[in-house]
Amino acid sequence: PPAPALNEARALLRALHAIDEAGRLTQAGAAMRKLALPVRLAHMVAEAGSRGHALEAATLAVLLTERGLGGDSADLERRLLRFRGEKSPRANAARQLAERLARQAGGGQGGEAASAGPLLIHAWPDRVARARGERGRFVLANGSGAMVDAADPLANETWLVVADLQGKAQNARITAAAPVGEVDIR
């Protein structure tokens, strides 16, 4: 791969604690490697597994990788709720996949259920977004701007974790996100 792309990939793997400064696989990286998921989602599921929330994170990961499950709302909490009620063979197969991923991630069941926002922080720490002025407009931790339609319920939130964007720069449209509290961010 081109050097800039390779450097960016290594930087992401270091940020997610998958490799150390020398480029060697870490314990977290080994846990992530067991999961057949994109690296960010593998990190989220592995981290959640260590906290007893592997199934919730794996379900969220499957929802993000399988287009159309749970509808097309930008609000991942709404999509998760809808997905849990879906009875189609595709939805059943997706739930079985999430269960397999959760077993691979290990860890028992935690007490209180984890919501999508705090889980997503482990996949996209650079995409924590804070509302800025105009309703539906956000600035991400990486400095980029993004927006949701002003009529979208997410437009009211102060903090989001953005899982998917379309477009570039200040006009990127948020297509998948979940609200998160400042306490969870810290």
Coordinates of C-alpha atoms in Angstrom, one line a residue:
P1 CA 0.0 0.0 0.0
P2 CA 1.1 3.6 -0.4
A3 CA 3.1 4.9 2.5
P4 CA 0.6 7.5 3.6
A5 CA -2.2 4.9 3.8
L6 CA 0.1 2.4 5.6
N7 CA 1.1 5.1 8.1
E8 CA -2.6 6.1 8.7
A9 CA -3.5 2.4 9.3
R10 CA -0.6 2.0 11.8
A11 CA -1.7 5.2 13.6
L12 CA -5.2 3.8 13.9
L13 CA -4.0 0.5 15.2
R14 CA -1.8 2.2 17.8
A15 CA -4.7 4.5 18.8
L16 CA -6.9 1.5 19.3
H17 CA -4.1 -0.2 21.3
A18 CA -3.9 -3.1 18.8
I19 CA -0.2 -2.7 18.2
D20 CA 2.5 -1.1 20.3
E21 CA 5.0 1.6 19.2
A22 CA 7.2 -1.1 17.7
G23 CA 4.3 -2.4 15.6
R24 CA 4.0 -5.6 17.6
L25 CA 0.5 -7.1 18.3
T26 CA -0.7 -6.3 21.8
Q27 CA -3.1 -8.4 23.9
A28 CA -5.9 -6.1 22.9
G29 CA -4.9 -6.6 19.2
A30 CA -4.9 -10.4 19.6
A31 CA -8.5 -10.2 21.0
M32 CA -9.5 -8.0 18.1
R33 CA -8.0 -10.4 15.6
K34 CA -10.3 -13.2 16.7
L35 CA -13.3 -11.2 15.6
A36 CA -14.3 -11.1 11.9
L37 CA -15.1 -7.4 12.0
P38 CA -13.5 -4.2 10.7
V39 CA -10.8 -3.0 13.1
R40 CA -12.8 -0.3 14.8
L41 CA -15.8 -2.5 15.4
A42 CA -13.5 -5.4 16.6
H43 CA -12.0 -3.0 19.1
M44 CA -15.5 -1.9 20.3
V45 CA -16.6 -5.6 20.7
A46 CA -13.4 -6.7 22.4
E47 CA -13.5 -3.7 24.9
A48 CA -17.2 -4.3 25.6
G49 CA -16.5 -8.0 26.2
S50 CA -14.0 -7.1 28.9
R51 CA -16.8 -5.1 30.6
G52 CA -19.6 -7.7 30.2
H53 CA -21.3 -6.1 27.3
A54 CA -20.1 -8.1 24.3
L55 CA -23.5 -9.1 23.1
E56 CA -24.7 -5.5 23.0
A57 CA -21.6 -4.4 21.2
A58 CA -21.7 -7.3 18.7
T59 CA -25.3 -6.6 17.9
L60 CA -24.4 -2.9 17.2
A61 CA -21.4 -4.0 15.1
V62 CA -23.7 -6.3 13.0
L63 CA -26.2 -3.6 12.6
L64 CA -23.5 -1.3 11.3
T65 CA -22.1 -3.8 8.9
E66 CA -25.3 -5.2 7.5
R67 CA -27.1 -2.4 5.7
G68 CA -30.9 -2.1 6.1
L69 CA -31.2 -3.9 9.4
G70 CA -33.3 -1.9 11.9
G71 CA -34.3 0.7 9.2
D72 CA -32.4 3.6 7.9
S73 CA -32.6 6.1 10.8
A74 CA -29.4 7.9 11.7
D75 CA -30.2 7.3 15.3
L76 CA -28.6 3.9 16.2
E77 CA -30.6 3.6 19.4
R78 CA -33.8 3.7 17.4
R79 CA -32.4 1.2 14.8
L80 CA -31.3 -1.2 17.6
L81 CA -34.8 -1.1 19.1
R82 CA -36.4 -1.7 15.8
F83 CA -33.9 -4.5 14.9
R84 CA -34.7 -6.3 18.2
G85 CA -38.3 -6.6 17.0
E86 CA -37.6 -7.8 13.5
K87 CA -38.6 -11.4 12.7
S88 CA -37.2 -11.9 9.2
P89 CA -34.8 -14.7 8.4
R90 CA -32.1 -12.1 7.7
A91 CA -32.6 -10.4 11.1
N92 CA -32.5 -13.9 12.9
A93 CA -29.2 -14.7 11.1
A94 CA -27.8 -11.3 12.1
R95 CA -28.7 -12.0 15.7
Q96 CA -27.0 -15.4 15.5
L97 CA -23.9 -13.8 14.1
A98 CA -23.9 -11.2 16.9
E99 CA -24.1 -14.1 19.5
R100 CA -21.2 -15.9 17.9
L101 CA -19.1 -12.7 17.9
A102 CA -20.0 -12.0 21.5
R103 CA -18.9 -15.6 22.5
Q104 CA -15.6 -15.0 20.6
A105 CA -15.1 -11.7 22.5
G106 CA -15.6 -13.5 25.8
G107 CA -16.6 -11.9 29.0
G108 CA -19.8 -12.5 31.0
Q109 CA -22.9 -10.4 31.0
G110 CA -22.7 -7.0 32.8
G111 CA -25.3 -5.8 35.1
E112 CA -26.9 -2.7 33.5
A113 CA -27.4 -2.7 29.8
A114 CA -24.9 -0.5 27.8
S115 CA -26.3 2.0 25.3
A116 CA -24.9 2.5 21.9
G117 CA -23.1 5.8 22.5
P118 CA -20.7 4.6 25.2
L119 CA -20.0 1.5 23.2
L120 CA -19.2 3.5 20.0
I121 CA -16.6 5.6 21.7
H122 CA -14.3 2.6 21.6
A123 CA -14.7 2.4 17.8
W124 CA -14.7 6.1 16.9
P125 CA -13.0 8.2 19.6
D126 CA -12.1 10.7 16.9
R127 CA -15.8 11.1 16.0
V128 CA -17.2 12.2 19.3
A129 CA -19.2 15.2 18.2
R130 CA -20.4 18.3 20.1
A131 CA -23.4 20.5 19.1
R132 CA -22.3 23.8 17.8
G133 CA -24.7 26.7 17.6
E134 CA -27.2 25.9 14.8
R135 CA -29.6 22.9 15.5
G136 CA -28.3 19.7 13.9
R137 CA -24.7 21.0 13.4
F138 CA -21.8 19.3 15.1
V139 CA -18.0 19.5 15.3
L140 CA -16.1 16.3 15.7
A141 CA -13.1 15.7 17.9
N142 CA -11.0 15.4 14.8
G143 CA -12.0 19.0 13.9
S144 CA -14.4 18.1 11.0
G145 CA -17.9 19.4 10.8
A146 CA -21.0 17.3 10.4
M147 CA -24.7 17.7 10.4
V148 CA -28.0 15.9 10.7
D149 CA -31.3 17.2 9.5
A150 CA -32.8 19.8 11.9
A151 CA -35.9 17.7 12.2
D152 CA -34.0 14.5 13.3
P153 CA -34.2 13.8 17.0
L154 CA -30.4 13.6 17.1
A155 CA -30.3 17.3 16.2
N156 CA -31.3 18.1 19.8
E157 CA -28.4 16.2 21.4
T158 CA -25.4 18.0 22.9
W159 CA -23.0 15.0 22.3
L160 CA -22.9 12.2 19.7
V161 CA -20.6 9.5 18.7
V162 CA -20.7 9.3 14.9
A163 CA -20.4 5.9 13.3
D164 CA -21.0 6.8 9.7
L165 CA -20.7 10.0 7.6
Q166 CA -21.3 10.8 3.9
G167 CA -19.6 13.7 2.3
K168 CA -16.6 15.8 3.3
A169 CA -15.4 18.7 5.4
Q170 CA -18.0 20.9 7.1
N171 CA -21.0 19.5 5.1
A172 CA -20.6 15.8 6.0
R173 CA -24.0 14.3 6.7
I174 CA -24.3 12.0 9.7
T175 CA -25.9 8.8 8.7
A176 CA -25.3 6.7 11.8
A177 CA -24.8 8.1 15.4
A178 CA -25.8 7.6 18.9
P179 CA -26.1 10.1 21.8
V180 CA -23.6 10.0 24.6
G181 CA -23.2 11.8 27.8
E182 CA -20.2 13.9 28.8
V183 CA -19.6 11.5 31.8
D184 CA -19.2 8.6 29.3
I185 CA -16.8 10.7 27.2
R186 CA -14.6 11.5 30.1

